[in-house]
PDB file of C-alpha atoms in Angstrom:
ATOM      1  CA  MET A  45       0.072   0.140  -0.036  1.00  0.00           C
ATOM      2  CA  ASP A  46       2.837   2.259   0.676  1.00  0.00           C
ATOM      3  CA  ASP A  47       4.057   1.938  -2.906  1.00  0.00           C
ATOM      4  CA  VAL A  48       0.347   2.857  -4.140  1.00  0.00           C
ATOM      5  CA  ILE A  49       0.569   5.983  -2.036  1.00  0.00           C
ATOM      6  CA  SER A  50       4.134   7.199  -3.064  1.00  0.00           C
ATOM      7  CA  SER A  51       3.147   6.480  -6.658  1.00  0.00           C
ATOM      8  CA  LEU A  52       0.198   8.801  -6.671  1.00  0.00           C
ATOM      9  CA  LEU A  53       1.562  11.690  -4.832  1.00  0.00           C
ATOM     10  CA  PRO A  54       4.093  14.174  -6.241  1.00  0.00           C
ATOM     11  CA  GLN A  55       7.663  13.471  -5.457  1.00  0.00           C
ATOM     12  CA  SER A  56       9.212  16.745  -6.646  1.00  0.00           C
ATOM     13  CA  SER A  57      11.094  19.164  -4.494  1.00  0.00           C
ATOM     14  CA  THR A  58      11.004  23.088  -4.668  1.00  0.00           C
ATOM     15  CA  ALA A  59      14.171  22.890  -6.471  1.00  0.00           C
ATOM     16  CA  ASP A  60      12.740  20.708  -9.290  1.00  0.00           C
ATOM     17  CA  GLU A  61       9.914  23.089  -9.541  1.00  0.00           C
ATOM     18  CA  ARG A  62      12.186  26.145  -9.672  1.00  0.00           C
ATOM     19  CA  ASP A  63      13.929  24.386 -12.750  1.00  0.00           C
ATOM     20  CA  ARG A  64      10.792  23.262 -14.354  1.00  0.00           C
ATOM     21  CA  GLN A  65       9.204  26.806 -14.284  1.00  0.00           C
ATOM     22  CA  ALA A  66       5.762  25.475 -15.064  1.00  0.00           C
ATOM     23  CA  ARG A  67       3.006  27.711 -15.823  1.00  0.00           C
ATOM     24  CA  VAL A  68       0.285  25.147 -15.684  1.00  0.00           C
ATOM     25  CA  ALA A  69      -0.573  23.055 -12.734  1.00  0.00           C
ATOM     26  CA  VAL A  70      -2.584  19.848 -12.479  1.00  0.00           C
ATOM     27  CA  LEU A  71      -4.906  19.143  -9.566  1.00  0.00           C
ATOM     28  CA  PRO A  72      -6.497  15.660  -9.246  1.00  0.00           C
ATOM     29  CA  VAL A  73      -9.929  15.830  -7.684  1.00  0.00           C
ATOM     30  CA  GLY A  74     -11.353  12.582  -6.331  1.00  0.00           C
ATOM     31  CA  SER A  75     -13.999  11.259  -3.672  1.00  0.00           C
ATOM     32  CA  PHE A  76     -14.078   8.845  -0.816  1.00  0.00           C
ATOM     33  CA  GLU A  77     -17.370   6.886  -1.569  1.00  0.00           C
ATOM     34  CA  GLN A  78     -18.602   3.274  -2.133  1.00  0.00           C
ATOM     35  CA  HIS A  79     -17.456   1.630  -5.149  1.00  0.00           C
ATOM     36  CA  GLY A  80     -19.028  -1.804  -4.721  1.00  0.00           C
ATOM     37  CA  PRO A  81     -17.394  -4.406  -2.663  1.00  0.00           C
ATOM     38  CA  TYR A  82     -14.430  -5.034  -5.013  1.00  0.00           C
ATOM     39  CA  LEU A  83     -13.148  -1.386  -5.467  1.00  0.00           C
ATOM     40  CA  PRO A  84     -11.814   0.996  -2.576  1.00  0.00           C
ATOM     41  CA  LEU A  85     -13.641   3.882  -1.201  1.00  0.00           C
ATOM     42  CA  ALA A  86     -10.793   5.959  -2.780  1.00  0.00           C
ATOM     43  CA  THR A  87     -11.196   4.632  -6.346  1.00  0.00           C
ATOM     44  CA  ASP A  88     -12.003   8.040  -7.718  1.00  0.00           C
ATOM     45  CA  THR A  89      -8.982   9.631  -6.201  1.00  0.00           C
ATOM     46  CA  VAL A  90      -6.795   6.860  -7.289  1.00  0.00           C
ATOM     47  CA  ILE A  91      -7.962   7.306 -10.824  1.00  0.00           C
ATOM     48  CA  ALA A  92      -7.662  11.065 -10.809  1.00  0.00           C
ATOM     49  CA  CYS A  93      -4.133  10.845  -9.512  1.00  0.00           C
ATOM     50  CA  THR A  94      -3.104   8.004 -11.880  1.00  0.00           C
ATOM     51  CA  ILE A  95      -4.405  10.431 -14.885  1.00  0.00           C
ATOM     52  CA  ALA A  96      -2.329  13.456 -13.280  1.00  0.00           C
ATOM     53  CA  ARG A  97       0.661  11.264 -12.813  1.00  0.00           C
ATOM     54  CA  GLU A  98       0.783  10.238 -16.342  1.00  0.00           C
ATOM     55  CA  ILE A  99       0.221  13.607 -17.466  1.00  0.00           C
ATOM     56  CA  ALA A 100       2.951  15.121 -15.344  1.00  0.00           C
ATOM     57  CA  ALA A 101       5.460  12.270 -16.868  1.00  0.00           C
ATOM     58  CA  ALA A 102       4.442  13.689 -20.385  1.00  0.00           C
ATOM     59  CA  TYR A 103       4.249  17.310 -20.093  1.00  0.00           C
ATOM     60  CA  PRO A 104       6.018  20.161 -18.053  1.00  0.00           C
ATOM     61  CA  VAL A 105       3.182  21.065 -15.549  1.00  0.00           C
ATOM     62  CA  LEU A 106       3.183  21.326 -11.811  1.00  0.00           C
ATOM     63  CA  HIS A 107       1.630  18.099 -10.396  1.00  0.00           C
ATOM     64  CA  LEU A 108      -0.231  18.727  -7.351  1.00  0.00           C
ATOM     65  CA  PRO A 109      -1.569  16.342  -4.641  1.00  0.00           C
ATOM     66  CA  PRO A 110      -5.134  15.374  -4.698  1.00  0.00           C
ATOM     67  CA  VAL A 111      -8.352  16.537  -3.239  1.00  0.00           C
ATOM     68  CA  THR A 112      -9.525  13.339  -1.691  1.00  0.00           C
ATOM     69  CA  ILE A 113     -13.165  14.019  -0.258  1.00  0.00           C
ATOM     70  CA  SER A 114     -15.676  15.789  -2.412  1.00  0.00           C
ATOM     71  CA  CYS A 115     -19.376  15.744  -3.253  1.00  0.00           C
ATOM     72  CA  SER A 116     -20.574  12.046  -2.910  1.00  0.00           C
ATOM     73  CA  HIS A 117     -23.977  12.724  -1.244  1.00  0.00           C
ATOM     74  CA  GLU A 118     -25.687  10.440  -3.720  1.00  0.00           C
ATOM     75  CA  HIS A 119     -23.636   7.420  -2.072  1.00  0.00           C
ATOM     76  CA  ALA A 120     -24.434   8.275   1.618  1.00  0.00           C
ATOM     77  CA  ALA A 121     -26.492   4.973   2.138  1.00  0.00           C
ATOM     78  CA  TRP A 122     -23.299   3.056   2.019  1.00  0.00           C
ATOM     79  CA  PRO A 123     -20.865   2.618   4.797  1.00  0.00           C
ATOM     80  CA  GLY A 124     -17.395   4.706   4.578  1.00  0.00           C
ATOM     81  CA  THR A 125     -18.669   7.400   2.171  1.00  0.00           C
ATOM     82  CA  VAL A 126     -17.746  10.949   3.286  1.00  0.00           C
ATOM     83  CA  SER A 127     -18.739  14.238   1.434  1.00  0.00           C
ATOM     84  CA  ILE A 128     -18.103  17.875   1.834  1.00  0.00           C
ATOM     85  CA  SER A 129     -20.372  20.603   0.441  1.00  0.00           C
ATOM     86  CA  ALA A 130     -20.252  21.949  -3.177  1.00  0.00           C
ATOM     87  CA  SER A 131     -19.574  25.374  -1.734  1.00  0.00           C
ATOM     88  CA  THR A 132     -16.592  24.093   0.228  1.00  0.00           C
ATOM     89  CA  LEU A 133     -15.112  22.053  -2.834  1.00  0.00           C
ATOM     90  CA  HIS A 134     -15.577  25.306  -4.755  1.00  0.00           C
ATOM     91  CA  ALA A 135     -13.832  27.430  -2.385  1.00  0.00           C
ATOM     92  CA  VAL A 136     -10.862  24.817  -2.053  1.00  0.00           C
ATOM     93  CA  VAL A 137     -10.351  24.783  -5.739  1.00  0.00           C
ATOM     94  CA  ARG A 138     -10.409  28.535  -5.859  1.00  0.00           C
ATOM     95  CA  ASP A 139      -7.967  28.958  -2.931  1.00  0.00           C
ATOM     96  CA  ILE A 140      -5.578  26.478  -4.464  1.00  0.00           C
ATOM     97  CA  ALA A 141      -5.821  28.379  -7.939  1.00  0.00           C
ATOM     98  CA  GLU A 142      -5.290  31.794  -6.079  1.00  0.00           C
ATOM     99  CA  SER A 143      -2.172  30.371  -4.172  1.00  0.00           C
ATOM    100  CA  LEU A 144      -0.879  29.216  -7.323  1.00  0.00           C
ATOM    101  CA  ARG A 145      -1.417  32.679  -9.122  1.00  0.00           C
ATOM    102  CA  ARG A 146       0.663  34.312  -6.535  1.00  0.00           C
ATOM    103  CA  SER A 147       3.600  32.127  -7.040  1.00  0.00           C
ATOM    104  CA  GLY A 148       3.435  32.675 -10.810  1.00  0.00           C
ATOM    105  CA  VAL A 149       1.513  29.381 -11.908  1.00  0.00           C
ATOM    106  CA  THR A 150      -1.456  31.176 -13.610  1.00  0.00           C
ATOM    107  CA  ARG A 151      -3.234  28.197 -15.141  1.00  0.00           C
ATOM    108  CA  LEU A 152      -4.860  25.264 -13.436  1.00  0.00           C
ATOM    109  CA  VAL A 153      -6.348  22.018 -14.982  1.00  0.00           C
ATOM    110  CA  VAL A 154      -8.614  20.151 -12.617  1.00  0.00           C
ATOM    111  CA  VAL A 155      -8.369  16.471 -13.283  1.00  0.00           C
ATOM    112  CA  ASN A 156     -11.814  15.271 -12.218  1.00  0.00           C
ATOM    113  CA  GLY A 157     -12.324  11.563 -10.994  1.00  0.00           C
ATOM    114  CA  HIS A 158     -16.003  11.715  -9.809  1.00  0.00           C
ATOM    115  CA  GLY A 159     -18.871  12.611 -12.006  1.00  0.00           C
ATOM    116  CA  GLY A 160     -20.949  14.189  -8.935  1.00  0.00           C
ATOM    117  CA  ASN A 161     -18.491  17.207  -8.507  1.00  0.00           C
ATOM    118  CA  TYR A 162     -20.881  19.145 -10.823  1.00  0.00           C
ATOM    119  CA  VAL A 163     -19.595  22.328  -9.179  1.00  0.00           C
ATOM    120  CA  LEU A 164     -16.227  21.942 -10.685  1.00  0.00           C
ATOM    121  CA  GLY A 165     -17.767  22.998 -14.023  1.00  0.00           C
ATOM    122  CA  ASN A 166     -18.859  26.214 -12.383  1.00  0.00           C
ATOM    123  CA  VAL A 167     -15.440  26.803 -10.846  1.00  0.00           C
ATOM    124  CA  VAL A 168     -13.778  26.600 -14.240  1.00  0.00           C
ATOM    125  CA  GLN A 169     -16.502  28.607 -16.042  1.00  0.00           C
ATOM    126  CA  GLU A 170     -15.960  31.425 -13.537  1.00  0.00           C
ATOM    127  CA  ALA A 171     -12.309  31.341 -14.197  1.00  0.00           C
ATOM    128  CA  ARG A 172     -12.921  32.918 -17.578  1.00  0.00           C
ATOM    129  CA  GLY A 173      -9.948  31.216 -19.539  1.00  0.00           C
ATOM    130  CA  ALA A 174      -7.531  30.584 -16.369  1.00  0.00           C
ATOM    131  CA  MET A 175      -8.864  26.846 -15.657  1.00  0.00           C
ATOM    132  CA  ALA A 176      -9.768  23.787 -17.577  1.00  0.00           C
ATOM    133  CA  LEU A 177     -11.565  20.718 -16.483  1.00  0.00           C
ATOM    134  CA  PHE A 178     -10.280  17.345 -17.856  1.00  0.00           C
ATOM    135  CA  PRO A 179     -11.046  14.810 -18.988  1.00  0.00           C
ATOM    136  CA  GLY A 180     -14.124  16.309 -20.870  1.00  0.00           C
ATOM    137  CA  LEU A 181     -16.915  14.242 -22.217  1.00  0.00           C
ATOM    138  CA  GLN A 182     -15.287  13.939 -25.839  1.00  0.00           C
ATOM    139  CA  ASP A 183     -11.971  12.875 -24.143  1.00  0.00           C
ATOM    140  CA  TRP A 184     -13.950  10.036 -22.374  1.00  0.00           C
ATOM    141  CA  GLU A 185     -15.724   8.924 -25.744  1.00  0.00           C
ATOM    142  CA  GLU A 186     -12.337   8.892 -27.638  1.00  0.00           C
ATOM    143  CA  ALA A 187     -10.661   6.974 -24.851  1.00  0.00           C
ATOM    144  CA  ARG A 188     -13.534   4.457 -24.725  1.00  0.00           C
ATOM    145  CA  ALA A 189     -13.234   3.838 -28.502  1.00  0.00           C
ATOM    146  CA  ALA A 190      -9.460   3.510 -28.349  1.00  0.00           C
ATOM    147  CA  ALA A 191      -9.497   1.041 -25.724  1.00  0.00           C
ATOM    148  CA  GLY A 192     -12.546  -1.128 -27.011  1.00  0.00           C
ATOM    149  CA  ILE A 193     -14.841  -0.191 -24.117  1.00  0.00           C
ATOM    150  CA  ARG A 194     -18.059  -1.897 -24.846  1.00  0.00           C
ATOM    151  CA  THR A 195     -20.441  -0.298 -22.203  1.00  0.00           C
ATOM    152  CA  SER A 196     -21.846   3.060 -22.899  1.00  0.00           C
ATOM    153  CA  LEU A 197     -20.823   6.017 -20.834  1.00  0.00           C
ATOM    154  CA  ASP A 198     -24.255   6.403 -19.651  1.00  0.00           C
ATOM    155  CA  SER A 199     -24.520   2.724 -18.657  1.00  0.00           C
ATOM    156  CA  ASP A 200     -21.037   2.476 -17.224  1.00  0.00           C
ATOM    157  CA  MET A 201     -21.807   4.970 -14.506  1.00  0.00           C
ATOM    158  CA  HIS A 202     -19.937   3.495 -11.422  1.00  0.00           C
ATOM    159  CA  ALA A 203     -17.604   1.008 -10.599  1.00  0.00           C
ATOM    160  CA  GLY A 204     -17.970  -0.623 -14.122  1.00  0.00           C
ATOM    161  CA  GLU A 205     -15.877  -1.409 -16.908  1.00  0.00           C
ATOM    162  CA  ILE A 206     -13.742   2.090 -17.237  1.00  0.00           C
ATOM    163  CA  GLU A 207     -13.030   2.322 -13.610  1.00  0.00           C
ATOM    164  CA  THR A 208     -12.323  -1.306 -12.961  1.00  0.00           C
ATOM    165  CA  SER A 209     -10.070  -1.384 -16.083  1.00  0.00           C
ATOM    166  CA  ILE A 210      -8.092   1.604 -14.925  1.00  0.00           C
ATOM    167  CA  LEU A 211      -7.320   0.055 -11.534  1.00  0.00           C
ATOM    168  CA  LEU A 212      -6.623  -3.417 -12.989  1.00  0.00           C
ATOM    169  CA  HIS A 213      -3.764  -1.888 -15.156  1.00  0.00           C
ATOM    170  CA  ALA A 214      -2.356   0.883 -12.768  1.00  0.00           C
ATOM    171  CA  HIS A 215      -3.057  -0.664  -9.211  1.00  0.00           C
ATOM    172  CA  PRO A 216      -4.269  -4.280  -9.731  1.00  0.00           C
ATOM    173  CA  GLU A 217      -3.466  -4.817  -5.935  1.00  0.00           C
ATOM    174  CA  LEU A 218      -6.415  -2.530  -5.094  1.00  0.00           C
ATOM    175  CA  VAL A 219      -9.076  -4.740  -7.036  1.00  0.00           C
ATOM    176  CA  ARG A 220     -10.740  -7.537  -4.882  1.00  0.00           C
ATOM    177  CA  PRO A 221     -12.451 -10.507  -6.358  1.00  0.00           C
ATOM    178  CA  GLY A 222     -16.034 -10.024  -7.271  1.00  0.00           C
ATOM    179  CA  HIS A 223     -16.021  -7.755 -10.120  1.00  0.00           C
ATOM    180  CA  GLU A 224     -16.267 -10.672 -12.557  1.00  0.00           C
ATOM    181  CA  SER A 225     -19.968 -11.413 -11.666  1.00  0.00           C
ATOM    182  CA  ALA A 226     -21.069  -7.832 -10.279  1.00  0.00           C
ATOM    183  CA  ASP A 227     -22.651  -6.353 -13.575  1.00  0.00           C
ATOM    184  CA  HIS A 228     -25.850  -4.289 -12.936  1.00  0.00           C
ATOM    185  CA  LEU A 229     -27.511  -1.824 -15.359  1.00  0.00           C
ATOM    186  CA  ALA A 230     -29.635   0.950 -14.276  1.00  0.00           C
ATOM    187  CA  ASP A 231     -29.794   3.296 -17.333  1.00  0.00           C
ATOM    188  CA  ASP A 232     -33.250   5.005 -16.074  1.00  0.00           C
ATOM    189  CA  ARG A 233     -31.869   7.010 -13.235  1.00  0.00           C
ATOM    190  CA  LYS A 234     -34.252  10.012 -13.487  1.00  0.00           C
ATOM    191  CA  HIS A 235     -34.333  10.936 -10.063  1.00  0.00           C
ATOM    192  CA  LEU A 236     -30.808   9.935  -8.991  1.00  0.00           C
ATOM    193  CA  LEU A 237     -30.161  13.435  -7.409  1.00  0.00           C
ATOM    194  CA  THR A 238     -33.296  13.098  -5.409  1.00  0.00           C
ATOM    195  CA  LEU A 239     -33.319   9.418  -4.297  1.00  0.00           C
ATOM    196  CA  GLY A 240     -29.708   8.682  -4.224  1.00  0.00           C
ATOM    197  CA  MET A 241     -27.865   5.608  -5.680  1.00  0.00           C
ATOM    198  CA  ALA A 242     -29.516   3.238  -3.400  1.00  0.00           C
ATOM    199  CA  ALA A 243     -32.758   3.610  -5.434  1.00  0.00           C
ATOM    200  CA  TYR A 244     -30.981   2.096  -8.348  1.00  0.00           C
ATOM    201  CA  THR A 245     -28.588  -0.484  -7.126  1.00  0.00           C
ATOM    202  CA  GLU A 246     -27.996  -2.658  -3.994  1.00  0.00           C
ATOM    203  CA  SER A 247     -24.572  -3.402  -4.545  1.00  0.00           C
ATOM    204  CA  GLY A 248     -23.508   0.179  -5.520  1.00  0.00           C
ATOM    205  CA  VAL A 249     -22.567  -0.883  -8.831  1.00  0.00           C
ATOM    206  CA  VAL A 250     -23.927   0.601 -12.054  1.00  0.00           C
ATOM    207  CA  GLY A 251     -22.109  -0.773 -15.053  1.00  0.00           C
ATOM    208  CA  ARG A 252     -20.302  -3.983 -16.287  1.00  0.00           C
ATOM    209  CA  PRO A 253     -17.128  -4.424 -14.478  1.00  0.00           C
ATOM    210  CA  SER A 254     -16.872  -8.194 -15.894  1.00  0.00           C
ATOM    211  CA  LEU A 255     -15.743  -6.568 -19.104  1.00  0.00           C
ATOM    212  CA  ALA A 256     -12.915  -4.710 -17.599  1.00  0.00           C
ATOM    213  CA  SER A 257      -9.331  -5.593 -18.367  1.00  0.00           C
ATOM    214  CA  ALA A 258      -5.757  -4.108 -17.675  1.00  0.00           C
ATOM    215  CA  ASP A 259      -5.144  -3.512 -21.387  1.00  0.00           C
ATOM    216  CA  LYS A 260      -8.493  -1.566 -21.661  1.00  0.00           C
ATOM    217  CA  GLY A 261      -7.153   0.400 -18.701  1.00  0.00           C
ATOM    218  CA  ARG A 262      -3.746   0.968 -20.472  1.00  0.00           C
ATOM    219  CA  ASP A 263      -5.243   2.275 -23.607  1.00  0.00           C
ATOM    220  CA  LEU A 264      -7.748   4.571 -21.774  1.00  0.00           C
ATOM    221  CA  LEU A 265      -4.933   6.232 -19.969  1.00  0.00           C
ATOM    222  CA  ALA A 266      -2.769   6.387 -23.063  1.00  0.00           C
ATOM    223  CA  SER A 267      -5.702   8.149 -24.889  1.00  0.00           C
ATOM    224  CA  LEU A 268      -6.425  10.734 -22.095  1.00  0.00           C
ATOM    225  CA  VAL A 269      -2.811  11.572 -21.907  1.00  0.00           C
ATOM    226  CA  ALA A 270      -2.592  12.226 -25.552  1.00  0.00           C
ATOM    227  CA  ALA A 271      -5.643  14.289 -25.441  1.00  0.00           C
ATOM    228  CA  PHE A 272      -4.198  16.501 -22.608  1.00  0.00           C
ATOM    229  CA  GLY A 273      -1.968  18.059 -25.015  1.00  0.00           C
ATOM    230  CA  GLU A 274      -4.499  20.221 -26.573  1.00  0.00           C
ATOM    231  CA  TYR A 275      -5.565  21.564 -23.161  1.00  0.00           C
ATOM    232  CA  LEU A 276      -1.902  22.460 -22.098  1.00  0.00           C
ATOM    233  CA  ALA A 277      -1.355  24.320 -25.371  1.00  0.00           C
ATOM    234  CA  LEU A 278      -4.451  26.273 -24.883  1.00  0.00           C
ATOM    235  CA  LEU A 279      -3.706  27.275 -21.638  1.00  0.00           C
ATOM    236  CA  ASP A 280      -0.119  27.794 -21.786  1.00  0.00           C
ATOM    237  CA  ARG A 281      -0.350  30.157 -24.599  1.00  0.00           C
ATOM    238  CA  ASP A 282      -1.033  33.251 -22.737  1.00  0.00           C
ATOM    239  CA  ALA A 283      -0.041  32.291 -19.330  1.00  0.00           C
ATOM    240  CA  VAL A 284       3.516  33.783 -19.477  1.00  0.00           C
ATOM    241  CA  LEU A 285       1.896  37.170 -19.951  1.00  0.00           C
ATOM    242  CA  ASP A 286       0.174  36.542 -16.564  1.00  0.00           C
ATOM    243  CA  ARG A 287       3.218  35.411 -14.966  1.00  0.00           C
ATOM    244  CA  ASP A 288       4.925  38.811 -16.036  1.00  0.00           C
ATOM    245  CA  ALA A 289       2.168  40.579 -14.291  1.00  0.00           C
ATOM    246  CA  VAL A 290       2.199  38.655 -11.121  1.00  0.00           C
ATOM    247  CA  LEU A 291       5.813  38.127 -10.280  1.00  0.00           C
ATOM    248  CA  ASP A 292       8.822  40.491 -10.058  1.00  0.00           C
ATOM    249  CA  ARG A 293      10.580  40.578 -13.396  1.00  0.00           C
ATOM    250  CA  ASP A 294      13.660  39.497 -11.706  1.00  0.00           C
ATOM    251  CA  ALA A 295      11.969  36.199 -10.672  1.00  0.00           C
ATOM    252  CA  VAL A 296      10.729  35.561 -14.262  1.00  0.00           C
ATOM    253  CA  LEU A 297      12.342  33.188 -16.817  1.00  0.00           C
ATOM    254  CA  ASP A 298      14.686  34.773 -18.973  1.00  0.00           C
ATOM    255  CA  ARG A 299      12.844  35.996 -22.132  1.00  0.00           C
ATOM    256  CA  ASP A 300      14.783  33.801 -24.454  1.00  0.00           C
ATOM    257  CA  ALA A 301      13.960  30.813 -22.252  1.00  0.00           C
ATOM    258  CA  VAL A 302      10.393  31.669 -22.172  1.00  0.00           C
ATOM    259  CA  HIS A 303      10.289  31.817 -26.079  1.00  0.00           C
ATOM    260  CA  ASP A 304      12.029  28.506 -26.149  1.00  0.00           C
ATOM    261  CA  HIS A 305       9.643  26.850 -23.590  1.00  0.00           C
ATOM    262  CA  ASN A 306       6.762  28.386 -25.759  1.00  0.00           C
ATOM    263  CA  ALA A 307       7.965  26.666 -28.879  1.00  0.00           C
ATOM    264  CA  VAL A 308       8.090  23.412 -27.005  1.00  0.00           C
ATOM    265  CA  LEU A 309       4.446  23.894 -26.049  1.00  0.00           C
ATOM    266  CA  ASP A 310       3.327  24.863 -29.326  1.00  0.00           C
ATOM    267  CA  GLN A 311       0.189  22.700 -29.851  1.00  0.00           C
ATOM    268  CA  ASP A 312       1.493  20.781 -32.811  1.00  0.00           C
ATOM    269  CA  THR A 313       4.713  20.300 -31.069  1.00  0.00           C
ATOM    270  CA  VAL A 314       3.020  18.910 -27.984  1.00  0.00           C
ATOM    271  CA  LEU A 315       0.703  16.602 -29.755  1.00  0.00           C
ATOM    272  CA  GLY A 316       3.544  15.516 -32.048  1.00  0.00           C
ATOM    273  CA  ARG A 317       5.593  14.704 -29.021  1.00  0.00           C
ATOM    274  CA  ARG A 318       3.001  12.567 -27.423  1.00  0.00           C
ATOM    275  CA  GLY A 319       2.499  10.864 -30.792  1.00  0.00           C
ATOM    276  CA  THR A 320       5.855   9.556 -30.795  1.00  0.00           C
ATOM    277  CA  VAL A 321       5.476   8.000 -27.626  1.00  0.00           C
ATOM    278  CA  LEU A 322       1.822   6.840 -27.542  1.00  0.00           C
ATOM    279  CA  GLY A 323       0.735   7.189 -31.110  1.00  0.00           C
ATOM    280  CA  ARG A 324      -1.786   9.974 -31.350  1.00  0.00           C
ATOM    281  CA  ASP A 325      -3.808   8.555 -33.871  1.00  0.00           C
ATOM    282  CA  ALA A 326      -3.874   4.921 -32.576  1.00  0.00           C
ATOM    283  CA  ALA A 327      -4.624   6.325 -28.848  1.00  0.00           C
ATOM    284  CA  ALA A 328      -7.576   8.705 -29.869  1.00  0.00           C
ATOM    285  CA  PRO A 329      -8.735   8.196 -33.103  1.00  0.00           C
ATOM    286  CA  GLU A 330     -10.999  10.855 -34.812  1.00  0.00           C
ATOM    287  CA  GLN A 331     -14.667  10.018 -34.011  1.00  0.00           C
TER     288      GLN A 331
END
C-alpha cells in the first residue's frame, strides 16, 4: 500500500519546480465513496491521481497532490462514504488557484475523477480562461473507442468497465475478487439526485465490470494523456503574460528561455511529441 501512495503523490522538490518553471498546474480531484464490494472507497482519487501522474510524466506541468473528499452525497447509504459541500469544494479549488497565481503559476487544470462533482464546471466557468476541466466528455468518448470499451458512458456509471479497467492496469492490488460477476445496469436514473444511488442499485455498482481488463485500462490512460496536449497548449499560450504581471520581473524566466519553452508547447509540437510515445492516431482516433 505504501507503494501505491508514493506512486500517486508528487515527489518533486522545490528545486525541481524552480527548474521546471511550469506555468500550468494539474490538480486531481477524487472522492471517498463506495465503489461496490471490490473497489476501494478511494477509487476516484486513485484514478484522478493516476491520470495526473501520467500527464506530469509527459508534459511540463506542476503536479499537485489530490483533493480526496468531494461531493458524494448520492452514495451516503453505503458505509464509509464521506462528503463535503459543493460550496466547500468550490472554495478549496479557488483557494488553490489563487495560491498558485501568487507564485506565478497562472493556469490550473482540474483532473476530475468523480462525476458528482458538478460544481467543478462552475469553478472553471468562473475562471474565464484560467482553468480547464479534464477529461471532458469527448475525451472520455475517444478513450472508450481507443480502448475498445463496450459499455456506453451512460450505462458505465459507477464501478463499471472503465473504472475497474484503469485500476486493473495501474493498481491491480486494489481490485478485490467479485467484479467478474457484479454487473448491474440501471440506465433509467431519472431521480438520482433526489433519491440517491440506493434507489437504483443494491450493490452500489452501475455498469459492467465483468468486461474490464488491464489492457483496456492501459489504452484508456494512453488516450487521455494524448488528449491533454490540446488543453495544455490552449492554457499555456497566454500564461507567460500573466506571470509577468504577477511576479517581479527578476523572478521571471529569461525572455529567450520563455520563448524556447513556448516553442516546446506549441500545440502541434506537444501533440507530435506525445504521438511519438503513445501514437496520437492510435490512442485517440477521430470520431
